Amino acid sequence: WMMAPLFVLNVALCSIAGLVIYANYADCDPVTRGWIAHDDEILPFFVVNALSTTPGLPGLFVACLCASTLSTISSGLNSLAAVVLEDIVRPIRPTMTDETASQISKYLAAVFGLSNIGLAFMMSYLDAKVLWASYNIIGLASGPQLGVFTLGMLFPAATSKPAFGGMLVSVVTLLWFGFGAELTSVTHPPSGDVSGCLGNVTSHAHLNSKRTPISFASSTTWPIYRLSPLWYTFLGALLVVLSASLFKAVCCRQRKTSTDIRLLSPVVHGWTSNGYRRLGKEEHIRI
């Protein structure tokens, strides 16, 4: 919960930056005009233009951008190396020393870092599809995980088999939606407005003709394929909860067991119906 205000602030700043850039280039598209080659170059292009009168500020912006990116990636690489070391390598070699584990962790981080560099070069050929591909991947990965954690914290009767079944249903459904939307999309050439550019733009022969086409969902496609990938996380979590509850009610009934109440959300501690009651900190709740 402590990260929520910072996350909202970060999204708000990004949204404000996008609105400011749109207000500046609504009638003079830099990509169509040929000033930049790709859409993702518009933010540094705007910074250079807007802050060029103040010496040092464009360079400071680039430095902050690189520092924030490297800090985020480095923490992810170290975390991934630690997880692989503890969950895969250490069970195979339980007697290895701490020095050996440290060396293996460094090698794993280097391998994952090189893999990220290779993926970055591959993504450079996807142009405008990189952003939407990232949304699809994030929704596919985070939606089922959010659903499983929500199921475990809010539904004491949930067990491993229904949770796994719900997660499988969620992943398959999101894959269906994602691939279906990609296969039924229609590609349109972008048409950036250059009527407000300074200078007499009378001919479009010199304008950028290599701008990446944009894919849109056809108006005749099934409405579910027109769903934005930004909804995939919520939809995936909802599918996990509903599917797991259905599996539990239909085919996964078992004898009652006890669950540590500290593993559950405080929201369910006060339930008084269906056999639930308020319990102490060290007590267990019957499911």
mmCIF file of C-alpha atoms in Angstrom:
data_model
loop_
_atom_site.group_PDB
_atom_site.id
_atom_site.type_symbol
_atom_site.label_atom_id
_atom_site.label_comp_id
_atom_site.label_asym_id
_atom_site.label_seq_id
_atom_site.Cartn_x
_atom_site.Cartn_y
_atom_site.Cartn_z
ATOM 1 C CA TRP A 1 0.000 0.000 0.000
ATOM 2 C CA MET A 2 2.928 2.335 0.575
ATOM 3 C CA MET A 3 3.848 2.086 -3.103
ATOM 4 C CA ALA A 4 0.352 2.998 -4.308
ATOM 5 C CA PRO A 5 0.726 6.818 -3.965
ATOM 6 C CA LEU A 6 4.113 6.723 -5.705
ATOM 7 C CA PHE A 7 2.693 4.578 -8.491
ATOM 8 C CA VAL A 8 -0.246 6.937 -8.981
ATOM 9 C CA LEU A 9 2.139 9.910 -9.013
ATOM 10 C CA ASN A 10 4.342 8.212 -11.594
ATOM 11 C CA VAL A 11 1.398 7.422 -13.882
ATOM 12 C CA ALA A 12 0.042 10.951 -13.459
ATOM 13 C CA LEU A 13 3.389 12.513 -14.429
ATOM 14 C CA CYS A 14 3.644 10.259 -17.492
ATOM 15 C CA SER A 15 0.081 11.186 -18.488
ATOM 16 C CA ILE A 16 0.778 14.903 -18.054
ATOM 17 C CA ALA A 17 3.948 14.588 -20.138
ATOM 18 C CA GLY A 18 1.949 12.889 -22.885
ATOM 19 C CA LEU A 19 -0.691 15.607 -22.850
ATOM 20 C CA VAL A 20 1.938 18.349 -23.038
ATOM 21 C CA ILE A 21 3.652 16.642 -25.982
ATOM 22 C CA TYR A 22 0.321 16.186 -27.753
ATOM 23 C CA ALA A 23 -0.560 19.845 -27.236
ATOM 24 C CA ASN A 24 2.744 20.871 -28.818
ATOM 25 C CA TYR A 25 2.692 18.534 -31.820
ATOM 26 C CA ALA A 26 -1.029 18.001 -32.484
ATOM 27 C CA ASP A 27 -0.852 19.872 -35.790
ATOM 28 C CA CYS A 28 2.813 19.259 -36.597
ATOM 29 C CA ASP A 29 3.692 15.580 -36.319
ATOM 30 C CA PRO A 30 7.504 15.220 -36.033
ATOM 31 C CA VAL A 31 7.477 11.701 -37.487
ATOM 32 C CA THR A 32 5.479 12.620 -40.581
ATOM 33 C CA ARG A 33 7.519 15.814 -40.955
ATOM 34 C CA GLY A 34 10.689 13.711 -40.971
ATOM 35 C CA TRP A 35 12.344 15.245 -37.902
ATOM 36 C CA ILE A 36 12.417 11.902 -36.064
ATOM 37 C CA ALA A 37 12.272 8.350 -37.385
ATOM 38 C CA HIS A 38 10.031 6.595 -34.834
ATOM 39 C CA ASP A 39 7.216 7.497 -32.456
ATOM 40 C CA ASP A 40 9.209 6.518 -29.358
ATOM 41 C CA GLU A 41 11.736 9.278 -30.093
ATOM 42 C CA ILE A 42 9.201 12.045 -29.532
ATOM 43 C CA LEU A 43 9.881 12.489 -25.780
ATOM 44 C CA PRO A 44 13.634 13.171 -26.065
ATOM 45 C CA PHE A 45 12.903 15.266 -29.170
ATOM 46 C CA PHE A 46 10.475 17.394 -27.147
ATOM 47 C CA VAL A 47 12.921 17.702 -24.252
ATOM 48 C CA VAL A 48 15.734 18.850 -26.538
ATOM 49 C CA ASN A 49 13.452 21.451 -28.135
ATOM 50 C CA ALA A 50 11.806 22.675 -24.944
ATOM 51 C CA LEU A 51 14.914 22.747 -22.720
ATOM 52 C CA SER A 52 17.570 23.605 -25.280
ATOM 53 C CA THR A 53 17.683 27.216 -24.051
ATOM 54 C CA THR A 54 18.939 26.082 -20.633
ATOM 55 C CA PRO A 55 22.453 24.602 -20.822
ATOM 56 C CA GLY A 56 22.799 21.178 -19.204
ATOM 57 C CA LEU A 57 19.116 20.311 -18.804
ATOM 58 C CA PRO A 58 18.819 18.054 -21.910
ATOM 59 C CA GLY A 59 21.901 16.137 -20.785
ATOM 60 C CA LEU A 60 20.555 15.879 -17.245
ATOM 61 C CA PHE A 61 17.324 14.444 -18.621
ATOM 62 C CA VAL A 62 19.193 11.787 -20.608
ATOM 63 C CA ALA A 63 21.341 10.930 -17.573
ATOM 64 C CA CYS A 64 18.268 10.533 -15.344
ATOM 65 C CA LEU A 65 16.585 8.395 -17.988
ATOM 66 C CA CYS A 66 19.572 6.046 -18.262
ATOM 67 C CA ALA A 67 20.046 5.885 -14.472
ATOM 68 C CA SER A 68 16.412 4.998 -13.779
ATOM 69 C CA THR A 69 16.415 2.343 -16.500
ATOM 70 C CA LEU A 70 19.646 0.741 -15.324
ATOM 71 C CA SER A 71 18.548 0.700 -11.667
ATOM 72 C CA THR A 72 15.271 -1.008 -12.544
ATOM 73 C CA ILE A 73 16.890 -3.593 -14.812
ATOM 74 C CA SER A 74 19.749 -4.356 -12.407
ATOM 75 C CA SER A 75 17.409 -5.101 -9.502
ATOM 76 C CA GLY A 76 15.339 -7.392 -11.731
ATOM 77 C CA LEU A 77 18.410 -9.260 -12.967
ATOM 78 C CA ASN A 78 19.737 -9.762 -9.433
ATOM 79 C CA SER A 79 16.343 -10.976 -8.218
ATOM 80 C CA LEU A 80 16.026 -13.406 -11.117
ATOM 81 C CA ALA A 81 19.529 -14.754 -10.507
ATOM 82 C CA ALA A 82 18.773 -15.243 -6.794
ATOM 83 C CA VAL A 83 15.524 -17.093 -7.529
ATOM 84 C CA VAL A 84 17.199 -19.443 -10.016
ATOM 85 C CA LEU A 85 20.054 -20.051 -7.591
ATOM 86 C CA GLU A 86 17.829 -20.908 -4.625
ATOM 87 C CA ASP A 87 15.067 -22.811 -6.423
ATOM 88 C CA ILE A 88 17.029 -24.675 -9.120
ATOM 89 C CA VAL A 89 20.779 -24.702 -8.502
ATOM 90 C CA ARG A 90 20.903 -25.162 -4.716
ATOM 91 C CA PRO A 91 18.576 -28.230 -4.657
ATOM 92 C CA ILE A 92 20.908 -29.857 -7.202
ATOM 93 C CA ARG A 93 24.067 -28.896 -5.276
ATOM 94 C CA PRO A 94 23.013 -28.566 -1.619
ATOM 95 C CA THR A 95 26.606 -28.748 -0.309
ATOM 96 C CA MET A 96 28.060 -25.844 -2.294
ATOM 97 C CA THR A 97 29.787 -23.112 -0.334
ATOM 98 C CA ASP A 98 28.697 -19.497 -0.118
ATOM 99 C CA GLU A 99 31.626 -18.455 -2.302
ATOM 100 C CA THR A 100 30.536 -20.852 -5.048
ATOM 101 C CA ALA A 101 26.930 -19.675 -4.754
ATOM 102 C CA SER A 102 28.084 -16.059 -5.105
ATOM 103 C CA GLN A 103 30.036 -16.887 -8.275
ATOM 104 C CA ILE A 104 27.103 -18.778 -9.785
ATOM 105 C CA SER A 105 24.777 -15.889 -8.969
ATOM 106 C CA LYS A 106 27.093 -13.462 -10.810
ATOM 107 C CA TYR A 107 27.255 -15.751 -13.837
ATOM 108 C CA LEU A 108 23.464 -16.075 -13.897
ATOM 109 C CA ALA A 109 23.030 -12.292 -13.711
ATOM 110 C CA ALA A 110 25.482 -11.893 -16.612
ATOM 111 C CA VAL A 111 23.601 -14.469 -18.712
ATOM 112 C CA PHE A 112 20.257 -12.806 -18.042
ATOM 113 C CA GLY A 113 21.750 -9.390 -18.819
ATOM 114 C CA LEU A 114 23.094 -10.577 -22.178
ATOM 115 C CA SER A 115 19.692 -12.132 -22.904
ATOM 116 C CA ASN A 116 18.024 -8.775 -22.246
ATOM 117 C CA ILE A 117 20.437 -7.052 -24.617
ATOM 118 C CA GLY A 118 19.616 -9.617 -27.315
ATOM 119 C CA LEU A 119 15.897 -9.156 -26.763
ATOM 120 C CA ALA A 120 16.339 -5.383 -27.010
ATOM 121 C CA PHE A 121 17.927 -5.766 -30.442
ATOM 122 C CA MET A 122 15.093 -8.082 -31.498
ATOM 123 C CA MET A 123 12.449 -5.654 -30.265
ATOM 124 C CA SER A 124 13.966 -2.856 -32.345
ATOM 125 C CA TYR A 125 12.521 -4.543 -35.439
ATOM 126 C CA LEU A 126 8.973 -4.569 -34.040
ATOM 127 C CA ASP A 127 8.655 -0.761 -34.119
ATOM 128 C CA ALA A 128 5.208 0.342 -32.886
ATOM 129 C CA LYS A 129 4.218 -3.139 -31.743
ATOM 130 C CA VAL A 130 6.695 -3.157 -28.856
ATOM 131 C CA LEU A 131 4.423 -1.216 -26.501
ATOM 132 C CA TRP A 132 1.360 -3.342 -27.194
ATOM 133 C CA ALA A 133 3.423 -6.526 -27.034
ATOM 134 C CA SER A 134 4.636 -5.466 -23.576
ATOM 135 C CA TYR A 135 1.051 -4.804 -22.483
ATOM 136 C CA ASN A 136 0.051 -8.283 -23.659
ATOM 137 C CA ILE A 137 2.951 -9.933 -21.855
ATOM 138 C CA ILE A 138 2.369 -7.978 -18.638
ATOM 139 C CA GLY A 139 -1.350 -8.781 -18.684
ATOM 140 C CA LEU A 140 -0.697 -12.457 -19.386
ATOM 141 C CA ALA A 141 1.839 -12.753 -16.568
ATOM 142 C CA SER A 142 0.386 -10.495 -13.885
ATOM 143 C CA GLY A 143 -3.326 -11.256 -14.314
ATOM 144 C CA PRO A 144 -3.225 -14.946 -13.286
ATOM 145 C CA GLN A 145 -0.714 -14.208 -10.518
ATOM 146 C CA LEU A 146 -2.907 -11.457 -9.085
ATOM 147 C CA GLY A 147 -5.863 -13.834 -9.224
ATOM 148 C CA VAL A 148 -4.022 -16.588 -7.342
ATOM 149 C CA PHE A 149 -2.862 -14.212 -4.592
ATOM 150 C CA THR A 150 -6.359 -12.721 -4.304
ATOM 151 C CA LEU A 151 -7.825 -16.216 -4.104
ATOM 152 C CA GLY A 152 -5.426 -17.231 -1.349
ATOM 153 C CA MET A 153 -5.946 -14.090 0.758
ATOM 154 C CA LEU A 154 -9.714 -13.673 0.461
ATOM 155 C CA PHE A 155 -11.036 -17.219 0.004
ATOM 156 C CA PRO A 156 -9.978 -19.550 2.840
ATOM 157 C CA ALA A 157 -11.687 -22.533 1.174
ATOM 158 C CA ALA A 158 -9.439 -22.331 -1.894
ATOM 159 C CA THR A 159 -6.892 -25.128 -2.267
ATOM 160 C CA SER A 160 -4.026 -25.804 -4.636
ATOM 161 C CA LYS A 161 -5.863 -27.844 -7.287
ATOM 162 C CA PRO A 162 -8.722 -25.359 -7.903
ATOM 163 C CA ALA A 163 -6.190 -22.509 -7.881
ATOM 164 C CA PHE A 164 -4.052 -24.265 -10.490
ATOM 165 C CA GLY A 165 -7.125 -24.996 -12.605
ATOM 166 C CA GLY A 166 -8.269 -21.377 -12.396
ATOM 167 C CA MET A 167 -4.807 -20.134 -13.334
ATOM 168 C CA LEU A 168 -4.710 -22.488 -16.330
ATOM 169 C CA VAL A 169 -8.115 -21.257 -17.524
ATOM 170 C CA SER A 170 -6.986 -17.654 -17.154
ATOM 171 C CA VAL A 171 -3.760 -18.155 -19.127
ATOM 172 C CA VAL A 172 -5.480 -20.040 -21.962
ATOM 173 C CA THR A 173 -8.254 -17.445 -22.205
ATOM 174 C CA LEU A 174 -5.844 -14.506 -22.280
ATOM 175 C CA LEU A 175 -3.733 -16.245 -24.943
ATOM 176 C CA TRP A 176 -6.893 -16.744 -26.983
ATOM 177 C CA PHE A 177 -7.853 -13.077 -26.676
ATOM 178 C CA GLY A 178 -4.331 -11.840 -27.417
ATOM 179 C CA PHE A 179 -3.687 -13.977 -30.499
ATOM 180 C CA GLY A 180 -7.248 -13.463 -31.721
ATOM 181 C CA ALA A 181 -6.892 -9.691 -31.514
ATOM 182 C CA GLU A 182 -3.576 -9.823 -33.373
ATOM 183 C CA LEU A 183 -4.890 -12.068 -36.157
ATOM 184 C CA THR A 184 -8.077 -10.037 -36.725
ATOM 185 C CA SER A 185 -6.477 -6.583 -36.587
ATOM 186 C CA VAL A 186 -6.436 -4.357 -39.659
ATOM 187 C CA THR A 187 -3.346 -2.301 -40.521
ATOM 188 C CA HIS A 188 -3.800 1.335 -41.509
ATOM 189 C CA PRO A 189 -1.080 3.791 -42.562
ATOM 190 C CA PRO A 190 -0.795 6.645 -40.066
ATOM 191 C CA SER A 191 -1.757 10.138 -41.164
ATOM 192 C CA GLY A 192 0.068 12.707 -39.053
ATOM 193 C CA ASP A 193 -1.080 16.308 -39.321
ATOM 194 C CA VAL A 194 1.603 18.757 -40.488
ATOM 195 C CA SER A 195 -0.606 21.753 -41.227
ATOM 196 C CA GLY A 196 0.717 23.685 -38.235
ATOM 197 C CA CYS A 197 4.413 23.248 -38.956
ATOM 198 C CA LEU A 198 6.461 26.377 -39.460
ATOM 199 C CA GLY A 199 7.368 26.969 -43.090
ATOM 200 C CA ASN A 200 5.471 26.450 -46.299
ATOM 201 C CA VAL A 201 4.738 22.708 -46.523
ATOM 202 C CA THR A 202 3.163 22.435 -49.954
ATOM 203 C CA SER A 203 4.365 19.013 -51.004
ATOM 204 C CA HIS A 204 4.374 15.752 -49.084
ATOM 205 C CA ALA A 205 7.027 14.168 -51.283
ATOM 206 C CA HIS A 206 9.769 15.016 -48.782
ATOM 207 C CA LEU A 207 7.843 13.827 -45.753
ATOM 208 C CA ASN A 208 8.636 10.642 -43.913
ATOM 209 C CA SER A 209 7.022 7.778 -45.850
ATOM 210 C CA LYS A 210 8.500 4.972 -43.734
ATOM 211 C CA ARG A 211 6.426 5.529 -40.633
ATOM 212 C CA THR A 212 5.310 2.293 -39.028
ATOM 213 C CA PRO A 213 1.738 1.257 -39.896
ATOM 214 C CA ILE A 214 -0.698 1.072 -36.984
ATOM 215 C CA SER A 215 -2.936 -1.933 -36.351
ATOM 216 C CA PHE A 216 -6.569 -1.415 -35.373
ATOM 217 C CA ALA A 217 -9.329 -3.877 -34.610
ATOM 218 C CA SER A 218 -11.814 -4.099 -37.445
ATOM 219 C CA SER A 219 -15.341 -2.949 -36.686
ATOM 220 C CA THR A 220 -16.637 -6.327 -37.911
ATOM 221 C CA THR A 221 -14.528 -8.425 -35.524
ATOM 222 C CA TRP A 222 -15.875 -10.046 -32.384
ATOM 223 C CA PRO A 223 -16.110 -7.393 -29.615
ATOM 224 C CA ILE A 224 -13.872 -9.378 -27.253
ATOM 225 C CA TYR A 225 -10.989 -9.001 -29.716
ATOM 226 C CA ARG A 226 -11.336 -5.216 -29.499
ATOM 227 C CA LEU A 227 -10.635 -5.319 -25.758
ATOM 228 C CA SER A 228 -7.623 -3.240 -24.776
ATOM 229 C CA PRO A 229 -4.631 -5.222 -23.403
ATOM 230 C CA LEU A 230 -4.732 -2.886 -20.402
ATOM 231 C CA TRP A 231 -7.784 -4.865 -19.217
ATOM 232 C CA TYR A 232 -5.980 -8.224 -19.381
ATOM 233 C CA THR A 233 -4.655 -8.031 -15.812
ATOM 234 C CA PHE A 234 -8.083 -7.433 -14.280
ATOM 235 C CA LEU A 235 -9.734 -9.975 -16.577
ATOM 236 C CA GLY A 236 -7.076 -12.617 -15.812
ATOM 237 C CA ALA A 237 -7.455 -12.172 -12.053
ATOM 238 C CA LEU A 238 -11.247 -12.341 -12.302
ATOM 239 C CA LEU A 239 -11.075 -15.535 -14.365
ATOM 240 C CA VAL A 240 -8.835 -17.189 -11.772
ATOM 241 C CA VAL A 241 -11.183 -16.392 -8.898
ATOM 242 C CA LEU A 242 -14.347 -17.458 -10.732
ATOM 243 C CA SER A 243 -12.856 -20.619 -12.273
ATOM 244 C CA ALA A 244 -11.220 -21.752 -9.037
ATOM 245 C CA SER A 245 -14.462 -21.217 -7.114
ATOM 246 C CA LEU A 246 -16.333 -23.274 -9.717
ATOM 247 C CA PHE A 247 -13.769 -26.084 -9.623
ATOM 248 C CA LYS A 248 -13.883 -26.119 -5.824
ATOM 249 C CA ALA A 249 -17.677 -26.376 -5.775
ATOM 250 C CA VAL A 250 -17.938 -29.037 -8.509
ATOM 251 C CA CYS A 251 -15.027 -31.439 -8.359
ATOM 252 C CA CYS A 252 -12.606 -30.584 -5.584
ATOM 253 C CA ARG A 253 -14.595 -31.096 -2.398
ATOM 254 C CA GLN A 254 -12.496 -32.484 0.457
ATOM 255 C CA ARG A 255 -12.549 -32.892 4.194
ATOM 256 C CA LYS A 256 -12.230 -29.788 6.296
ATOM 257 C CA THR A 257 -8.745 -28.667 7.277
ATOM 258 C CA SER A 258 -7.267 -25.702 9.118
ATOM 259 C CA THR A 259 -5.583 -22.653 7.657
ATOM 260 C CA ASP A 260 -3.336 -20.226 9.499
ATOM 261 C CA ILE A 261 -5.360 -17.032 9.868
ATOM 262 C CA ARG A 262 -2.212 -14.948 9.448
ATOM 263 C CA LEU A 263 -2.137 -16.013 5.794
ATOM 264 C CA LEU A 264 -5.538 -14.438 5.162
ATOM 265 C CA SER A 265 -6.485 -10.842 4.566
ATOM 266 C CA PRO A 266 -7.923 -8.941 7.573
ATOM 267 C CA VAL A 267 -11.049 -8.474 5.469
ATOM 268 C CA VAL A 268 -12.096 -12.089 6.093
ATOM 269 C CA HIS A 269 -11.198 -12.158 9.789
ATOM 270 C CA GLY A 270 -14.504 -10.657 10.820
ATOM 271 C CA TRP A 271 -16.777 -13.015 8.912
ATOM 272 C CA THR A 272 -19.440 -14.451 11.182
ATOM 273 C CA SER A 273 -21.506 -16.440 8.661
ATOM 274 C CA ASN A 274 -20.845 -19.833 7.077
ATOM 275 C CA GLY A 275 -18.862 -21.042 10.077
ATOM 276 C CA TYR A 276 -16.412 -18.120 10.187
ATOM 277 C CA ARG A 277 -15.793 -16.197 13.372
ATOM 278 C CA ARG A 278 -13.328 -13.652 14.685
ATOM 279 C CA LEU A 279 -10.221 -15.473 15.923
ATOM 280 C CA GLY A 280 -7.053 -14.583 17.744
ATOM 281 C CA LYS A 281 -3.721 -13.893 16.125
ATOM 282 C CA GLU A 282 -2.287 -17.345 16.749
ATOM 283 C CA GLU A 283 -5.497 -19.289 16.110
ATOM 284 C CA HIS A 284 -6.503 -21.156 12.970
ATOM 285 C CA ILE A 285 -9.631 -20.763 10.890
ATOM 286 C CA ARG A 286 -11.656 -23.802 9.869
ATOM 287 C CA ILE A 287 -12.371 -24.181 6.123
#
